[in-house]
mmCIF file of C-alpha atoms and ligand atoms in Angstrom:
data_model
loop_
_atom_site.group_PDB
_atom_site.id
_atom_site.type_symbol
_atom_site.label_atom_id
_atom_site.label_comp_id
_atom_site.label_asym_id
_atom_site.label_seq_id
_atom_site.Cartn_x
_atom_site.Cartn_y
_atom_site.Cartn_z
ATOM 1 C CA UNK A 6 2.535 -4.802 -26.740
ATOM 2 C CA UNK A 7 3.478 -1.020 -27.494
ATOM 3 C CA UNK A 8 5.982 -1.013 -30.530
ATOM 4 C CA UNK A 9 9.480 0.487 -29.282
ATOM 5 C CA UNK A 10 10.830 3.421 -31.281
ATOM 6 C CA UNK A 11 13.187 6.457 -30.455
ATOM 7 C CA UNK A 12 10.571 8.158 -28.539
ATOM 8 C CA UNK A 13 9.401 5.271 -26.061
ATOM 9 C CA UNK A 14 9.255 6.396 -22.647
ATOM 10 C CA UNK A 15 10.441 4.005 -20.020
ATOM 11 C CA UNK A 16 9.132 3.527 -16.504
ATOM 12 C CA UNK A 17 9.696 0.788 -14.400
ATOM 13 C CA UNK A 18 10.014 -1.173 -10.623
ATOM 14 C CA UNK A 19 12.842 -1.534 -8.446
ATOM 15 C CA UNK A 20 13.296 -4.232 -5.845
ATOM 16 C CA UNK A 21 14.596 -7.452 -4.640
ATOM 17 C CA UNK A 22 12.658 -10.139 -5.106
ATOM 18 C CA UNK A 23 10.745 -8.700 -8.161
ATOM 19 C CA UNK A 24 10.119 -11.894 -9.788
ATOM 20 C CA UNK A 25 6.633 -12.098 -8.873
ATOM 21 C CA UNK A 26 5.125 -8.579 -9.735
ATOM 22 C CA UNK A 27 2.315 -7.721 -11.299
ATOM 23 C CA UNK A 28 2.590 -3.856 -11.468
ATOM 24 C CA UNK A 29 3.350 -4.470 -15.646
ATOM 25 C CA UNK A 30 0.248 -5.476 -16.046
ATOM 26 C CA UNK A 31 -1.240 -2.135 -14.644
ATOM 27 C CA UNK A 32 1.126 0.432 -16.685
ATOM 28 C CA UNK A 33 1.394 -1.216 -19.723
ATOM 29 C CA UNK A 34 -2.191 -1.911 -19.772
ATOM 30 C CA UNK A 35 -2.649 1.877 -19.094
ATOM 31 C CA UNK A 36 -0.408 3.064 -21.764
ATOM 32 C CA UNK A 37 -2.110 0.617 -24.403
ATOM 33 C CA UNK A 38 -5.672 1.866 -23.393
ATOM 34 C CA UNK A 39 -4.524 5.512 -23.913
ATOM 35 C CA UNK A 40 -2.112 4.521 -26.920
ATOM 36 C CA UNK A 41 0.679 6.470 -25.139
ATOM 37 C CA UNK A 42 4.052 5.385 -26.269
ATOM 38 C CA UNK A 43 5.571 4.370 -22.849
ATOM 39 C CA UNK A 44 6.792 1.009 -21.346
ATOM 40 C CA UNK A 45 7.208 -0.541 -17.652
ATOM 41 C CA UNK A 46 9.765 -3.494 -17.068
ATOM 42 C CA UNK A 47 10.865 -4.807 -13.577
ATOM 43 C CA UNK A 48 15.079 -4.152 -12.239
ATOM 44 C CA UNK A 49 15.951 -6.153 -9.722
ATOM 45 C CA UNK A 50 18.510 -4.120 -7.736
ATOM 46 C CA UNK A 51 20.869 -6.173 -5.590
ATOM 47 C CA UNK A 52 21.823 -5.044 -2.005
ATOM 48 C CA UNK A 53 24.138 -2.303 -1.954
ATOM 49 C CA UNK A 54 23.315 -1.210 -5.554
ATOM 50 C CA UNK A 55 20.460 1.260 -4.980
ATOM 51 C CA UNK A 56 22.470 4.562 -5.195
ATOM 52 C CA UNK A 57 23.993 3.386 -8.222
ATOM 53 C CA UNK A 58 20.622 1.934 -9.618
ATOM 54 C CA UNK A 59 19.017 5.289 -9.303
ATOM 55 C CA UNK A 60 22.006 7.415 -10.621
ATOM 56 C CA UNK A 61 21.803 5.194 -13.439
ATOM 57 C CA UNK A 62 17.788 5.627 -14.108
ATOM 58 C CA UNK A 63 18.427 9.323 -14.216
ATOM 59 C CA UNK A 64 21.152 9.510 -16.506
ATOM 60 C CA UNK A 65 19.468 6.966 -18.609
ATOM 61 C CA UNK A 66 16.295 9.382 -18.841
ATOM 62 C CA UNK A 67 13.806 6.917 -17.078
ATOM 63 C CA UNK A 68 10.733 9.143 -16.553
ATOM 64 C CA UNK A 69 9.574 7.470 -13.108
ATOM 65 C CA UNK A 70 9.790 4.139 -11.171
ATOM 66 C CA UNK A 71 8.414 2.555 -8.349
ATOM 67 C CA UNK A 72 10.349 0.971 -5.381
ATOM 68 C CA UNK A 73 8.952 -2.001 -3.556
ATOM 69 C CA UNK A 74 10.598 -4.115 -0.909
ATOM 70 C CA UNK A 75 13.500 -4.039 0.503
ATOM 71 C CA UNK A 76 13.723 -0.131 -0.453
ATOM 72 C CA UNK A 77 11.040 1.767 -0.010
ATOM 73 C CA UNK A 78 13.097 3.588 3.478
ATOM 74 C CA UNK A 79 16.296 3.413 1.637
ATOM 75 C CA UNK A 80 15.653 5.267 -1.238
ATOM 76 C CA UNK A 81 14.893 8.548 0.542
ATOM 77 C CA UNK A 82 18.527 9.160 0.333
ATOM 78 C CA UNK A 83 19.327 8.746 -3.318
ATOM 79 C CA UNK A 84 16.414 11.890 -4.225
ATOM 80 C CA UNK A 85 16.131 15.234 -5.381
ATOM 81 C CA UNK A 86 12.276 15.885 -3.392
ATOM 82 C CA UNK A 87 9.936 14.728 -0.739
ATOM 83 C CA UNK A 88 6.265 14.396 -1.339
ATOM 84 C CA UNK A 89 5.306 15.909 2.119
ATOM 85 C CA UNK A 90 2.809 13.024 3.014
ATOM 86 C CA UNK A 91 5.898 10.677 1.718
ATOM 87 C CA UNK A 92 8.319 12.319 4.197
ATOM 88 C CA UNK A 93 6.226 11.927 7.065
ATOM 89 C CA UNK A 94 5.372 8.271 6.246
ATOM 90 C CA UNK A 95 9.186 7.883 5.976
ATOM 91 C CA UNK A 96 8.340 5.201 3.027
ATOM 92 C CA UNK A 97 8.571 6.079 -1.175
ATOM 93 C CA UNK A 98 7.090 3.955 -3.650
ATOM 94 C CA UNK A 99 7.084 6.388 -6.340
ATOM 95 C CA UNK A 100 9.576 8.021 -7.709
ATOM 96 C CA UNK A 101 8.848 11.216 -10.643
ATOM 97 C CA UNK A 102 11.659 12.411 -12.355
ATOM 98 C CA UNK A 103 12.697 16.573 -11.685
ATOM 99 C CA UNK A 104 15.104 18.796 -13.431
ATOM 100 C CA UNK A 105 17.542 17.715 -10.736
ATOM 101 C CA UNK A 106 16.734 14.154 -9.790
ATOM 102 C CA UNK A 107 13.503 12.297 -8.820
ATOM 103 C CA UNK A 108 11.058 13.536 -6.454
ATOM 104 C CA UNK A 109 9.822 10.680 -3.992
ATOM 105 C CA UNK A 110 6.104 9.687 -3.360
ATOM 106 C CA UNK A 111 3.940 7.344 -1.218
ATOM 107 C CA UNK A 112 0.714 6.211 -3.494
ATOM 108 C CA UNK A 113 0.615 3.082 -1.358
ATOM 109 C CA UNK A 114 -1.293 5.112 1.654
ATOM 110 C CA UNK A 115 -3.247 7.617 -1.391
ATOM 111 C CA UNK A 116 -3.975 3.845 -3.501
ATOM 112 C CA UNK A 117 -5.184 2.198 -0.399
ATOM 113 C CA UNK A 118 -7.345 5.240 0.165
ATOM 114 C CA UNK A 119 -8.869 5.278 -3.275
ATOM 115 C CA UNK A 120 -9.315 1.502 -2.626
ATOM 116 C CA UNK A 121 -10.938 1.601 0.228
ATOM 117 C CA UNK A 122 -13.511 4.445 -1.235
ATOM 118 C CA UNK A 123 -14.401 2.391 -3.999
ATOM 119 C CA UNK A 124 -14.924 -0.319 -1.488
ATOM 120 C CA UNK A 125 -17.649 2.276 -0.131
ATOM 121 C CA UNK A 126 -15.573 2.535 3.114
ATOM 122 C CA UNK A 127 -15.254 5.464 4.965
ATOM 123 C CA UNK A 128 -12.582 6.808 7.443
ATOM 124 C CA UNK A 129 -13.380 10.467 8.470
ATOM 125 C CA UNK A 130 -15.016 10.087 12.219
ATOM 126 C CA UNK A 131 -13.974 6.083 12.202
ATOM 127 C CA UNK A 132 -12.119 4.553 15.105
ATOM 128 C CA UNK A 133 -10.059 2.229 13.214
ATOM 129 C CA UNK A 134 -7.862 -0.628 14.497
ATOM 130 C CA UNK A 135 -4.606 -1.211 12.581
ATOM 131 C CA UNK A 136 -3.142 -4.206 13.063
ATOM 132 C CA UNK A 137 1.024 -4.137 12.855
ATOM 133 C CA UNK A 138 3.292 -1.357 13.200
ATOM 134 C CA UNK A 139 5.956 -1.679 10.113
ATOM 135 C CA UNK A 140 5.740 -0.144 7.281
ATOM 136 C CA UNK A 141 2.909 -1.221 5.973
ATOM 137 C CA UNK A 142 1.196 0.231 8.636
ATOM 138 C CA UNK A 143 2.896 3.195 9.012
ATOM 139 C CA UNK A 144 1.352 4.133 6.130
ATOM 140 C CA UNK A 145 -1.982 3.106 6.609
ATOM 141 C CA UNK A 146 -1.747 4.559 9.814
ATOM 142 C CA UNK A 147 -0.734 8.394 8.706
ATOM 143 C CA UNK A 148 -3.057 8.000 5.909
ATOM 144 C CA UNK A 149 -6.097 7.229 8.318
ATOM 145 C CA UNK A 150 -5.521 10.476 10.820
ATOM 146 C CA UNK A 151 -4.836 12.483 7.800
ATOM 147 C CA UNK A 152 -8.048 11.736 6.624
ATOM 148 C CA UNK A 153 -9.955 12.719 9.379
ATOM 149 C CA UNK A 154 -10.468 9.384 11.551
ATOM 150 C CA UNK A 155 -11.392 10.144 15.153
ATOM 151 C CA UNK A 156 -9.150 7.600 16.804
ATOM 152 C CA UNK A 157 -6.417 4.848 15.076
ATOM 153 C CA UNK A 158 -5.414 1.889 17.569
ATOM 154 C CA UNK A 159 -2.047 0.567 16.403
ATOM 155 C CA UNK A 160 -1.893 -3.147 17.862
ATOM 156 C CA UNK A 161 1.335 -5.246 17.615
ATOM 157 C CA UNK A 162 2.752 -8.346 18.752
ATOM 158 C CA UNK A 163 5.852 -5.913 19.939
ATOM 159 C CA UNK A 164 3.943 -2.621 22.098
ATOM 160 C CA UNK A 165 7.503 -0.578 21.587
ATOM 161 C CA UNK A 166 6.889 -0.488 18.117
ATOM 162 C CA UNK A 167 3.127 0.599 18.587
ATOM 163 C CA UNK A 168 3.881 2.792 20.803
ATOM 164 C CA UNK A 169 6.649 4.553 18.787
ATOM 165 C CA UNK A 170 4.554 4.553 15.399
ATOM 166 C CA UNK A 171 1.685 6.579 17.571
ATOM 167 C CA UNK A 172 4.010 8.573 19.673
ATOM 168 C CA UNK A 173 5.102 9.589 16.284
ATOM 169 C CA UNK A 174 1.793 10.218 14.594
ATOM 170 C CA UNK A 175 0.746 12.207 17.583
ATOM 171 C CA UNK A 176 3.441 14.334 17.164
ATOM 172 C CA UNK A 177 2.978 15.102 13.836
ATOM 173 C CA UNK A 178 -0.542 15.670 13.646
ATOM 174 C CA UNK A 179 -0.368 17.740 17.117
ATOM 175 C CA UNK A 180 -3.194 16.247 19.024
ATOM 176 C CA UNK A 181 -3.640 12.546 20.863
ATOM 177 C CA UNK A 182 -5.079 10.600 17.964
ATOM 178 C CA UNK A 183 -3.219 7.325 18.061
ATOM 179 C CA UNK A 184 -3.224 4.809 20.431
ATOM 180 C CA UNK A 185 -0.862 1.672 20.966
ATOM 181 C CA UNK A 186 -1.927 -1.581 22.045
ATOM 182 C CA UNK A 187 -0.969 -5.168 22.449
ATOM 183 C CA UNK A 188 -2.767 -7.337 19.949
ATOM 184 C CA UNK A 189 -3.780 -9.903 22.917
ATOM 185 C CA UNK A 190 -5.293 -6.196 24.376
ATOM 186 C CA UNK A 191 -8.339 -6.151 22.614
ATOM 187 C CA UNK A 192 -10.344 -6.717 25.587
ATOM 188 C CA UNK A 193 -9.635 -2.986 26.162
ATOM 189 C CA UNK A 194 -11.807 -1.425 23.665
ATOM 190 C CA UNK A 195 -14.566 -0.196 23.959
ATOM 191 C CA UNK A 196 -17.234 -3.032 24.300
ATOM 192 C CA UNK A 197 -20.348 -3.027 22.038
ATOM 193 C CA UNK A 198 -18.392 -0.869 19.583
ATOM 194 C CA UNK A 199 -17.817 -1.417 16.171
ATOM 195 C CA UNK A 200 -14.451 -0.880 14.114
ATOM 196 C CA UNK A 201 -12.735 -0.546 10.842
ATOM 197 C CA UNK A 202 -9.888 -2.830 10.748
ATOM 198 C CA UNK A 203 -6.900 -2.796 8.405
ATOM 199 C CA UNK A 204 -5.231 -5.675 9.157
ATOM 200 C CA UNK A 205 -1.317 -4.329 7.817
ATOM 201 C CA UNK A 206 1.090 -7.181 9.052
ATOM 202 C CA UNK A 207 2.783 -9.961 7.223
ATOM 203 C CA UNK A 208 0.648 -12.957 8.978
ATOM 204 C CA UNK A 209 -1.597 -14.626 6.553
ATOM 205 C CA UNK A 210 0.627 -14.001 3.545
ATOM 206 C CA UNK A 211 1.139 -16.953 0.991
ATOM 207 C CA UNK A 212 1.972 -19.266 1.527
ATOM 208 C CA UNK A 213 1.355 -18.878 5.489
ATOM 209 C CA UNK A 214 -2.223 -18.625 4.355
ATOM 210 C CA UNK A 215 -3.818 -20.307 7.533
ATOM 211 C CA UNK A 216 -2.416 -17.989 9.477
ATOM 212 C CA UNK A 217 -3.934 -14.253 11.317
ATOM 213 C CA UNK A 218 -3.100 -12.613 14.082
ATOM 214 C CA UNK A 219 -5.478 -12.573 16.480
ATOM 215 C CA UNK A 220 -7.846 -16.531 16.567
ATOM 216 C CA UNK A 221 -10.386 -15.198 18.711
ATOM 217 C CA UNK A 222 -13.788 -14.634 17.284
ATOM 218 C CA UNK A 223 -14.532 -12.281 20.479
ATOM 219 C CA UNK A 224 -11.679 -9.743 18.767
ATOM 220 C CA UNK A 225 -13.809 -10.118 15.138
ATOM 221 C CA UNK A 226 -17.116 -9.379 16.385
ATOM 222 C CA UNK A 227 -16.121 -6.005 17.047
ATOM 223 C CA UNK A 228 -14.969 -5.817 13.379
ATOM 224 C CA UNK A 229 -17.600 -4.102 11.138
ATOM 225 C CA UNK A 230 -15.194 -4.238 8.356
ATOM 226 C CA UNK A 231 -11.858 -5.462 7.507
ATOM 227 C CA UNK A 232 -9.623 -4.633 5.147
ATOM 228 C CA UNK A 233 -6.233 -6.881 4.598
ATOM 229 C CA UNK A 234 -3.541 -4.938 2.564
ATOM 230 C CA UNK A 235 -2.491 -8.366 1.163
ATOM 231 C CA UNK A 236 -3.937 -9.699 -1.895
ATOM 232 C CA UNK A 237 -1.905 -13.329 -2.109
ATOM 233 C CA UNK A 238 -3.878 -15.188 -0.902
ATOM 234 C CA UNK A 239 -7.027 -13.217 -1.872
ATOM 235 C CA UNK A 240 -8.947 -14.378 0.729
ATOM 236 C CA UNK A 241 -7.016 -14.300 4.048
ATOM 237 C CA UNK A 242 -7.551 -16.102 6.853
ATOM 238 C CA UNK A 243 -8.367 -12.515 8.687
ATOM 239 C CA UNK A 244 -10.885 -11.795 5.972
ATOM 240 C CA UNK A 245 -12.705 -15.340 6.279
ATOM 241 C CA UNK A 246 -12.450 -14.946 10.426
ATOM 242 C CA UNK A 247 -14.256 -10.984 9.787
ATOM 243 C CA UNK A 248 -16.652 -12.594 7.287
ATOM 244 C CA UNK A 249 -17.846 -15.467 10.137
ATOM 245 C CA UNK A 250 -18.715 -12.801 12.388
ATOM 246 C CA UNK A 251 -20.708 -11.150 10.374
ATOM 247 C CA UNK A 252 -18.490 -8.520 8.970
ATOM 248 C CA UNK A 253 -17.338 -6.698 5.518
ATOM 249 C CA UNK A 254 -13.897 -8.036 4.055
ATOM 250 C CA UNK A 255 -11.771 -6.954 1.563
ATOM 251 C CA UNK A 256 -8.634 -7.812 0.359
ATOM 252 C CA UNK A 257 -5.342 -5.770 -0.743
ATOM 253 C CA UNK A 258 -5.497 -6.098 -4.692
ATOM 254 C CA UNK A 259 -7.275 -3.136 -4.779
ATOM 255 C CA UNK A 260 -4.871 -0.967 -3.068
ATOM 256 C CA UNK A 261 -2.495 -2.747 -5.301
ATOM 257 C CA UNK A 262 -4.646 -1.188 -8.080
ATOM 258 C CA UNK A 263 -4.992 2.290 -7.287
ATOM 259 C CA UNK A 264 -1.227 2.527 -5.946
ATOM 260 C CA UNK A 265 -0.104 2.304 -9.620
ATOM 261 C CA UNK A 266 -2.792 4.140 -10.965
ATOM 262 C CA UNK A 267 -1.574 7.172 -8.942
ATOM 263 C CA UNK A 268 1.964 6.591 -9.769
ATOM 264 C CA UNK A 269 0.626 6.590 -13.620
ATOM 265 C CA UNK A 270 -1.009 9.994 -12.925
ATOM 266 C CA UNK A 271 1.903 11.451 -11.401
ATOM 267 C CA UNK A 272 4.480 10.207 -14.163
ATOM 268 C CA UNK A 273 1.963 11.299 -17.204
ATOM 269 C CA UNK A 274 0.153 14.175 -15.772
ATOM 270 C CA UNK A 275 -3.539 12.538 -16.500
ATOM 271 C CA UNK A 276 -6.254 11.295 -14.406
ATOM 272 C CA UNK A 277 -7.324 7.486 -15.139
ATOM 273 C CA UNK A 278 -11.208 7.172 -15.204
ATOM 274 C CA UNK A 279 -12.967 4.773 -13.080
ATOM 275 C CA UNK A 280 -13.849 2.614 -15.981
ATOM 276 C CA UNK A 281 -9.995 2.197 -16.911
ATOM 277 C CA UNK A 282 -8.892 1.583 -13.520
ATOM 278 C CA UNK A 283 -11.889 -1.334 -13.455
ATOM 279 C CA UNK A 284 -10.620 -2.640 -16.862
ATOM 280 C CA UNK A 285 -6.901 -3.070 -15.347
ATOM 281 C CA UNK A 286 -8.116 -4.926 -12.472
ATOM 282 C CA UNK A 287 -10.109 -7.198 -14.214
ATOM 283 C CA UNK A 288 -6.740 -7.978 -15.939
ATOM 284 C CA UNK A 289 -4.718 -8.046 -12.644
ATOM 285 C CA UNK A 290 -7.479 -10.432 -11.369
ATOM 286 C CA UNK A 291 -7.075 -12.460 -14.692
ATOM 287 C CA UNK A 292 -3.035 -12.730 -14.060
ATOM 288 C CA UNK A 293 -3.149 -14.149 -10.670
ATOM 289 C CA UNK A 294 -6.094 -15.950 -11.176
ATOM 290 C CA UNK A 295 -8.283 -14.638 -9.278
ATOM 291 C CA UNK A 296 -12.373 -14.668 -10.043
ATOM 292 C CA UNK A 297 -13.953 -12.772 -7.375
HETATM 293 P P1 ATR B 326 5.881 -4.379 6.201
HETATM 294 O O1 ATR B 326 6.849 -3.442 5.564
HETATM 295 O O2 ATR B 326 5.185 -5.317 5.253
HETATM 296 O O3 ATR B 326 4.924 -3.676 7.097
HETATM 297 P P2 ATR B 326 7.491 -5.133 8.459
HETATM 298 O O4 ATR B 326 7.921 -3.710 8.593
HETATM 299 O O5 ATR B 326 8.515 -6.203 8.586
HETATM 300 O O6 ATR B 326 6.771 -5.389 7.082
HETATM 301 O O7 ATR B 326 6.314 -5.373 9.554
HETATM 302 C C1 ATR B 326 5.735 -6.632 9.747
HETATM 303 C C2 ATR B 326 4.580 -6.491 10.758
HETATM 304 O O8 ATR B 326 3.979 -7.795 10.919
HETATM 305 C C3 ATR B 326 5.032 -6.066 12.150
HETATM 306 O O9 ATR B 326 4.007 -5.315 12.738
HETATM 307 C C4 ATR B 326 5.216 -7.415 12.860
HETATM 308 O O10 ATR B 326 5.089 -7.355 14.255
HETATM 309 P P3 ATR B 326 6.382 -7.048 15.204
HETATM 310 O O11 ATR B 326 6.579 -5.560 15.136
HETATM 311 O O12 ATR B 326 5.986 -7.514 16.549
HETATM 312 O O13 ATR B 326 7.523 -7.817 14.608
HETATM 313 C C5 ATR B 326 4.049 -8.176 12.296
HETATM 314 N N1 ATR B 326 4.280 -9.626 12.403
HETATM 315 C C6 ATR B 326 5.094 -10.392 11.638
HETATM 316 N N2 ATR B 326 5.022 -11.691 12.024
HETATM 317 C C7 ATR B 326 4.142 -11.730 13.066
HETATM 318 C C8 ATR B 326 3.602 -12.768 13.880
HETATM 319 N N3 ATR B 326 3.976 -14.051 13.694
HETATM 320 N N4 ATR B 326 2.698 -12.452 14.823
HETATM 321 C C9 ATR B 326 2.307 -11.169 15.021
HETATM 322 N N5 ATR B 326 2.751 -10.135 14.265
HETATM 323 C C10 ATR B 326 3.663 -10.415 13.310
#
């Protein structure tokens, strides 16, 4: 543990629930390695609070946080800055402190990017299926096209929300890119082709774990590889359906990973070697007790 003195920098996570995080384990790991005198604690914030909870971090000097759930829309409002890719997402999860406030980020669609690199997984030129159309996804989804993938399906249980998350993204990005779909429509792609998959919806999350949202192993043959943003359990139901077919699957901790590594960067100005970034995640993996 860092010893606390007058100059100790703090950092630290808003949300509500917050109980079960294990982004501590990535910053204070971080600031041990490098021996920089900083430390990360979780806030819950209760509904209604958030203005106040962020007033408060500024006043009280708090050089950054992150936001998780139930927030991550809601905070927009309370800053200074938008992170252009941030705006567009609509979504913050990092917040770096300005002369005049703090300055919003999204390093959950930059982490899972770095993630799914050091998974050796490309998206320039993919077609990539995304499965949901929340946040989550929104994310994935804007990170994907502006990255260079050829074509992003966004599948959901409800089309309307598909259909406004690609209406969107089309928009944005100026050219026909995104496509919505139902998730029973998978029939529609293109047969004998294979896809990317980030599967970005809540099915499948503990302790639902026998749960995914699409059964069919017709849907997972088309899956070259599949990546599930969530990391409890670590191996999904979606993941073990991609695997049976023959397929590449990862889970979310990684994206976990590299979403607080970028927040570190941003709040310290450094960049965190691929060595260090191993070293936390062999501690993450150790915390939730996970082996592979
Ligand atoms: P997050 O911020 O984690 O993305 P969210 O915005 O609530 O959470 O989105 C949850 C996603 O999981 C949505 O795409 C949701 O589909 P709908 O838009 O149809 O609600 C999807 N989802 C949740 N439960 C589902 C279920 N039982 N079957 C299919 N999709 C489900």
């Amino acid at each position: 543990m860092q010893a606390i003195d007058g100059h100790t920098r703090l950092c630290g996570l808003i949300g509500n629930p917050i109980g079960h995080t294990i982004s501590p384990v990535i910053h204070n790991t971080l600031a041990q390695r490098e021996g920089r005198n900083l430390v990360y604690v979780p806030f819950h914030v209760e509904e209604g609070r958030l203005r106040k909870a962020i007033e408060g971090a500024f006043a009280l000097d708090i050089h950054g946080l992150n936001v998780t759930v139930p927030y991550k829309s809601e905070v927009i409002g309370c800053l200074a800055e938008m992170d252009g890719m941030a705006g567009k997402i609509g979504a913050v999860n990092t917040l770096v402190r300005t002369a005049n406030g703090y300055k919003g980020y999204n390093t959950d669609a930059t982490g899972l990017y770095r993630a799914m690199r050091s998974e050796g997984i490309c998206i320039e030129g993919e077609e990539i299926l995304i499965l949901g159309a929340g946040g989550a996804a929104r994310a994935a989804a804007f990170l994907c096209v502006s990255k260079g993938a050829a074509r992003i399906y966004i599948m959901n249980r409800t089309k309307e929300k598909a259909q406004k998350v690609a209406e969107e993204i089309n928009h944005v990005f100026g050219k026909e890119c995104a496509v919505p779909l139902r998730l029973e429509d998978y029939g529609k792609l293109q047969a004998g082709k294979k896809y990317l998959a980030i599967q970005a919806t809540s099915v499948g999350l503990y302790p639902d774990a026998d749960a995914a949202v699409i059964e069919d192993g017709a849907f997972y043959e088309r899956i070259h590889t599949g990546f599930d943003l969530i990391y409890r359990p670590s191996c999904t139901r979606f993941m073990k359906l991609v695997r049976n077919a023959g397929g590449k699957a990862c889970h979310g901790l990684k994206m976990l990973l590299y979403q607080g590594v970028e927040a570190y960067e941003l709040w310290n100005d450094v960049s965190v070697s691929e060595e260090d970034a191993r070293m936390v995640y062999d501690k993450m993996k150790e915390a939730m007790g996970i082996e592979e």
